[in-house]
Amino acid sequence: MNKHMAPEIGAWLSIGAYIGLSIIKLIVSYIAGSQALRADGLNNLSDIVVSVAILIGLKIAKKPRDHNHPYGHSRAEHISSLVAAFLMMFIGIEVLIEGFHSLVRLKQEAPEWLAAWTGGFSALVMLGVYAFNRRLARQTKSQAMEAAAKDNLSDALVSIGTVIGIVGAQFQLFWLDPLAAIIVGMMICKTSWDIFSETSHMLTDGFDAHILHEYKKKIALIEGVHKVADVKARMLGNEIILDVTIQVDPQLNVVKSHEIADRIEAMMKEQHNIQTTHIHVEPAVHVPKRG
């Protein structure tokens, strides 16, 4: 399986599943009179946006460097996700508003059983898509597909919640159906906020301080490194770019200093799968001992 094409296959699978399921749910929700199933269908429409954003991001990120983009196009994936987050939030708010209206103007009638069967079928389909994309993410080590797989799992859980709301309405708990719609709307908004937070953090070169600390400790153990003066990292797409400043014996020549830098690069590739490590070498400052 081609490493570059595999994530795109997963994105296309998600898009196909979401298009089919959203159409079925929206039609059945109208026929069966289920607000929860309609909200679930709108949730799948928002997921189409996310999957398309991932697909576009993967395609653009693969473009080689050019004179306008010396670091490549990897961040296109983050920008697409940011746009998708805003669109998802819009859909989530709409679902919430309609759910609250339905709860206030509660109808004393339950949706037809067809809605429950549709929700159950959707949950099974999304569990299958989740299993495929999770395996794909592990094979290709794609963070984008890992996120897509988690989204697939959350959609399966949303559909299960929809079924519970519809079944509850069959037992005269009519408020469960619109309540399920409100919960779905809240989950859409939460997912969009999570995507926005994570993406904006990466676009502003944010990075986990605890992970940086681990990198610093590992680099400090490399033979010849007297001190790790600074460690910075940022994300370019799914790739970590690491900038390290080390201090070495000032008596070392350029060749020996370069060998230490090579050992650091090899260690980061082997242990942390970091393909790009920029290393700046400085002479160690020896502080004289006090008498």
Short mmCIF file of C-alpha atoms in Angstrom, two decimals:
data_model
loop_
_atom_site.label_atom_id
_atom_site.label_comp_id
_atom_site.label_asym_id
_atom_site.label_seq_id
_atom_site.Cartn_x
_atom_site.Cartn_y
_atom_site.Cartn_z
CA MET A 1 0.00 0.00 0.00
CA ASN A 2 1.46 3.37 -1.02
CA LYS A 3 2.33 5.38 2.09
CA HIS A 4 1.27 8.70 0.54
CA MET A 5 -1.96 7.45 -1.05
CA ALA A 6 -3.20 5.41 1.93
CA PRO A 7 -4.38 8.38 4.05
CA GLU A 8 -6.29 9.70 1.04
CA ILE A 9 -8.06 6.34 0.70
CA GLY A 10 -9.26 6.69 4.31
CA ALA A 11 -10.45 10.25 3.68
CA TRP A 12 -12.38 9.15 0.59
CA LEU A 13 -13.96 6.27 2.54
CA SER A 14 -15.11 8.69 5.25
CA ILE A 15 -16.52 11.12 2.67
CA GLY A 16 -18.45 8.33 0.90
CA ALA A 17 -19.87 7.00 4.17
CA TYR A 18 -20.88 10.46 5.41
CA ILE A 19 -22.57 11.43 2.14
CA GLY A 20 -24.59 8.21 2.03
CA LEU A 21 -25.55 8.24 5.69
CA SER A 22 -26.44 11.94 5.81
CA ILE A 23 -28.81 11.57 2.83
CA ILE A 24 -30.47 8.48 4.35
CA LYS A 25 -30.82 10.08 7.80
CA LEU A 26 -32.25 13.37 6.56
CA ILE A 27 -34.83 11.58 4.39
CA VAL A 28 -35.80 9.07 7.10
CA SER A 29 -35.92 11.79 9.78
CA TYR A 30 -38.51 13.64 7.67
CA ILE A 31 -40.55 10.47 7.07
CA ALA A 32 -40.29 9.15 10.65
CA GLY A 33 -40.52 12.54 12.37
CA SER A 34 -37.32 12.30 14.40
CA GLN A 35 -35.51 15.48 15.43
CA ALA A 36 -32.60 13.47 16.85
CA LEU A 37 -32.03 11.60 13.58
CA ARG A 38 -32.16 14.87 11.65
CA ALA A 39 -29.51 16.32 13.97
CA ASP A 40 -27.41 13.19 13.44
CA GLY A 41 -27.76 13.65 9.68
CA LEU A 42 -26.62 17.27 9.93
CA ASN A 43 -23.72 16.06 12.07
CA ASN A 44 -22.66 13.80 9.19
CA LEU A 45 -22.90 16.77 6.80
CA SER A 46 -20.44 18.65 9.00
CA ASP A 47 -18.19 15.57 8.99
CA ILE A 48 -18.10 15.71 5.19
CA VAL A 49 -16.56 19.17 5.51
CA VAL A 50 -13.92 17.83 7.91
CA SER A 51 -13.08 14.86 5.66
CA VAL A 52 -12.83 17.09 2.57
CA ALA A 53 -10.57 19.47 4.52
CA ILE A 54 -8.32 16.55 5.50
CA LEU A 55 -8.23 15.33 1.89
CA ILE A 56 -7.37 18.78 0.51
CA GLY A 57 -4.79 19.29 3.24
CA LEU A 58 -3.13 15.94 2.50
CA LYS A 59 -2.94 16.73 -1.22
CA ILE A 60 -1.53 20.26 -0.79
CA ALA A 61 0.87 19.17 1.96
CA LYS A 62 2.48 16.70 -0.47
CA LYS A 63 3.48 19.48 -2.87
CA PRO A 64 7.26 20.01 -2.94
CA ARG A 65 9.01 23.16 -1.75
CA ASP A 66 9.17 26.10 -4.13
CA HIS A 67 10.63 29.62 -4.10
CA ASN A 68 7.54 31.00 -2.32
CA HIS A 69 7.33 28.12 0.19
CA PRO A 70 10.88 27.16 1.25
CA TYR A 71 9.49 25.06 4.12
CA GLY A 72 6.96 23.28 1.91
CA HIS A 73 3.16 23.31 2.06
CA SER A 74 2.59 21.18 5.17
CA ARG A 75 0.56 23.79 7.04
CA ALA A 76 -2.17 23.74 4.39
CA GLU A 77 -3.69 20.86 6.34
CA HIS A 78 -4.00 23.02 9.47
CA ILE A 79 -5.57 25.91 7.55
CA SER A 80 -8.16 23.58 6.00
CA SER A 81 -8.98 22.18 9.45
CA LEU A 82 -9.44 25.71 10.77
CA VAL A 83 -11.98 26.50 8.04
CA ALA A 84 -13.75 23.21 8.74
CA ALA A 85 -13.97 24.06 12.45
CA PHE A 86 -15.86 27.30 11.73
CA LEU A 87 -18.29 25.53 9.39
CA MET A 88 -18.88 22.77 11.94
CA MET A 89 -19.59 25.32 14.66
CA PHE A 90 -22.21 26.98 12.44
CA ILE A 91 -23.97 23.63 11.87
CA GLY A 92 -23.72 22.74 15.58
CA ILE A 93 -25.33 25.99 16.68
CA GLU A 94 -28.15 25.50 14.15
CA VAL A 95 -28.81 21.98 15.49
CA LEU A 96 -28.84 23.30 19.07
CA ILE A 97 -31.34 26.06 18.26
CA GLU A 98 -33.72 23.68 16.46
CA GLY A 99 -33.38 21.12 19.27
CA PHE A 100 -34.33 23.69 21.93
CA HIS A 101 -37.29 24.86 19.83
CA SER A 102 -38.50 21.25 19.52
CA LEU A 103 -38.09 20.72 23.26
CA VAL A 104 -40.11 23.86 24.07
CA ARG A 105 -42.83 22.98 21.54
CA LEU A 106 -42.85 19.32 22.53
CA LYS A 107 -45.03 17.08 20.37
CA GLN A 108 -46.74 14.21 22.16
CA GLU A 109 -45.88 11.65 19.51
CA ALA A 110 -42.97 9.28 19.08
CA PRO A 111 -40.87 8.92 15.91
CA GLU A 112 -41.42 5.78 13.87
CA TRP A 113 -39.25 2.73 14.53
CA LEU A 114 -37.65 3.23 11.12
CA ALA A 115 -35.65 6.11 12.63
CA ALA A 116 -34.19 3.84 15.33
CA TRP A 117 -33.22 1.16 12.79
CA THR A 118 -31.57 3.82 10.63
CA GLY A 119 -29.56 5.13 13.59
CA GLY A 120 -28.45 1.62 14.51
CA PHE A 121 -27.38 0.89 10.92
CA SER A 122 -25.42 4.15 10.84
CA ALA A 123 -23.62 3.26 14.09
CA LEU A 124 -22.50 -0.10 12.63
CA VAL A 125 -21.26 1.54 9.42
CA MET A 126 -19.26 4.17 11.31
CA LEU A 127 -17.73 1.56 13.62
CA GLY A 128 -16.52 -0.24 10.48
CA VAL A 129 -15.09 2.99 9.01
CA TYR A 130 -13.44 3.74 12.36
CA ALA A 131 -11.75 0.32 12.47
CA PHE A 132 -10.45 0.75 8.89
CA ASN A 133 -9.11 4.28 9.44
CA ARG A 134 -7.55 3.43 12.80
CA ARG A 135 -5.63 0.58 11.18
CA LEU A 136 -4.69 2.88 8.29
CA ALA A 137 -3.43 5.56 10.70
CA ARG A 138 -1.21 3.03 12.47
CA GLN A 139 0.20 1.67 9.21
CA THR A 140 0.99 5.10 7.74
CA LYS A 141 1.66 6.91 11.07
CA SER A 142 -0.61 9.71 9.87
CA GLN A 143 -1.81 12.10 12.59
CA ALA A 144 -4.51 13.41 10.24
CA MET A 145 -6.00 9.94 9.81
CA GLU A 146 -5.71 9.28 13.54
CA ALA A 147 -7.86 12.38 14.12
CA ALA A 148 -10.28 11.23 11.40
CA ALA A 149 -10.59 7.82 13.06
CA LYS A 150 -11.45 9.44 16.40
CA ASP A 151 -14.08 11.53 14.63
CA ASN A 152 -15.51 8.33 13.09
CA LEU A 153 -15.78 6.76 16.56
CA SER A 154 -17.51 9.83 17.99
CA ASP A 155 -20.02 9.71 15.11
CA ALA A 156 -20.80 6.08 15.90
CA LEU A 157 -21.41 7.03 19.55
CA VAL A 158 -23.64 9.94 18.45
CA SER A 159 -25.75 7.53 16.38
CA ILE A 160 -26.04 5.17 19.36
CA GLY A 161 -27.22 8.10 21.48
CA THR A 162 -29.74 8.98 18.76
CA VAL A 163 -31.14 5.43 18.88
CA ILE A 164 -31.51 5.66 22.67
CA GLY A 165 -33.47 8.93 22.33
CA ILE A 166 -35.77 7.50 19.65
CA VAL A 167 -36.40 4.26 21.57
CA GLY A 168 -37.10 6.24 24.74
CA ALA A 169 -39.76 8.22 22.89
CA GLN A 170 -41.54 4.95 22.10
CA PHE A 171 -42.14 4.56 25.84
CA GLN A 172 -43.85 7.94 26.14
CA LEU A 173 -40.61 9.76 26.99
CA PHE A 174 -41.22 12.21 24.14
CA TRP A 175 -38.65 14.71 25.41
CA LEU A 176 -35.81 12.21 24.81
CA ASP A 177 -35.84 12.70 21.02
CA PRO A 178 -35.31 16.51 21.04
CA LEU A 179 -32.94 16.14 24.02
CA ALA A 180 -30.83 13.73 21.94
CA ALA A 181 -30.79 16.36 19.18
CA ILE A 182 -29.50 18.97 21.65
CA ILE A 183 -26.78 16.60 22.86
CA VAL A 184 -25.73 15.94 19.24
CA GLY A 185 -25.55 19.70 18.64
CA MET A 186 -23.37 20.12 21.73
CA MET A 187 -21.05 17.34 20.53
CA ILE A 188 -20.70 19.02 17.12
CA CYS A 189 -19.81 22.32 18.80
CA LYS A 190 -17.32 20.61 21.14
CA THR A 191 -15.65 18.78 18.25
CA SER A 192 -15.36 22.00 16.25
CA TRP A 193 -13.89 23.81 19.28
CA ASP A 194 -11.36 21.01 19.84
CA ILE A 195 -10.29 21.17 16.18
CA PHE A 196 -10.03 24.98 16.36
CA SER A 197 -8.00 24.90 19.60
CA GLU A 198 -5.56 22.25 18.43
CA THR A 199 -5.13 23.77 14.96
CA SER A 200 -4.65 27.35 16.17
CA HIS A 201 -2.14 26.08 18.74
CA MET A 202 -0.08 24.46 15.98
CA LEU A 203 -0.38 27.43 13.61
CA THR A 204 1.03 29.71 16.31
CA ASP A 205 3.97 27.31 16.78
CA GLY A 206 2.71 26.00 20.10
CA PHE A 207 4.32 22.80 21.38
CA ASP A 208 3.96 20.63 24.49
CA ALA A 209 6.51 21.80 27.08
CA HIS A 210 6.67 18.36 28.71
CA ILE A 211 7.67 16.72 25.42
CA LEU A 212 10.34 19.38 24.88
CA HIS A 213 11.69 18.62 28.35
CA GLU A 214 11.95 14.91 27.42
CA TYR A 215 13.82 15.80 24.23
CA LYS A 216 16.22 17.97 26.24
CA LYS A 217 16.99 15.18 28.71
CA LYS A 218 17.66 12.68 25.91
CA ILE A 219 19.96 15.09 24.04
CA ALA A 220 21.88 15.89 27.24
CA LEU A 221 22.84 12.19 27.50
CA ILE A 222 24.60 12.21 24.12
CA GLU A 223 28.37 11.83 24.50
CA GLY A 224 30.17 15.12 23.98
CA VAL A 225 27.24 17.38 24.91
CA HIS A 226 28.23 19.53 27.88
CA LYS A 227 24.92 21.40 28.06
CA VAL A 228 21.68 21.74 26.13
CA ALA A 229 21.28 25.51 25.99
CA ASP A 230 17.93 25.59 24.18
CA VAL A 231 15.34 23.29 22.58
CA LYS A 232 12.45 24.55 20.44
CA ALA A 233 10.00 22.66 18.24
CA ARG A 234 7.12 23.42 15.90
CA MET A 235 4.79 21.45 13.69
CA LEU A 236 4.80 21.67 9.89
CA GLY A 237 1.80 19.56 8.97
CA ASN A 238 2.43 16.21 10.68
CA GLU A 239 6.20 16.73 10.81
CA ILE A 240 8.07 17.99 13.87
CA ILE A 241 10.84 20.51 13.20
CA LEU A 242 13.32 20.59 16.09
CA ASP A 243 15.82 23.41 16.81
CA VAL A 244 18.54 22.60 19.32
CA THR A 245 21.41 24.66 20.73
CA ILE A 246 24.15 22.64 22.46
CA GLN A 247 27.40 23.53 24.15
CA VAL A 248 30.49 21.37 23.57
CA ASP A 249 34.16 21.39 24.53
CA PRO A 250 35.60 24.59 22.98
CA GLN A 251 38.76 22.65 22.07
CA LEU A 252 36.89 20.34 19.67
CA ASN A 253 37.43 20.86 15.95
CA VAL A 254 34.61 21.22 13.44
CA VAL A 255 34.65 17.54 12.49
CA LYS A 256 34.23 16.31 16.09
CA SER A 257 31.48 18.87 16.76
CA HIS A 258 29.70 17.76 13.61
CA GLU A 259 29.88 14.12 14.74
CA ILE A 260 28.09 15.04 17.97
CA ALA A 261 25.38 16.80 15.95
CA ASP A 262 25.04 13.71 13.74
CA ARG A 263 24.54 11.50 16.80
CA ILE A 264 21.78 13.80 18.04
CA GLU A 265 20.03 13.75 14.65
CA ALA A 266 20.25 9.95 14.45
CA MET A 267 18.88 9.56 17.99
CA MET A 268 15.91 11.86 17.34
CA LYS A 269 15.07 9.99 14.13
CA GLU A 270 15.33 6.56 15.72
CA GLN A 271 13.62 7.22 19.04
CA HIS A 272 11.16 10.01 18.19
CA ASN A 273 10.73 9.79 14.40
CA ILE A 274 11.86 13.41 13.99
CA GLN A 275 13.26 13.71 10.49
CA THR A 276 14.44 17.34 10.71
CA THR A 277 16.65 18.50 13.59
CA HIS A 278 18.56 21.77 13.26
CA ILE A 279 21.54 21.87 15.63
CA HIS A 280 23.52 24.96 16.59
CA VAL A 281 26.85 24.23 18.29
CA GLU A 282 28.40 26.68 20.78
CA PRO A 283 31.58 26.47 22.89
CA ALA A 284 30.91 25.55 26.50
CA VAL A 285 31.67 28.30 29.00
CA HIS A 286 33.74 26.98 31.88
CA VAL A 287 32.95 28.82 35.09
CA PRO A 288 36.08 29.06 37.27
CA LYS A 289 35.84 27.39 40.68
CA ARG A 290 35.73 29.62 43.70
CA GLY A 291 38.65 29.31 46.05
#
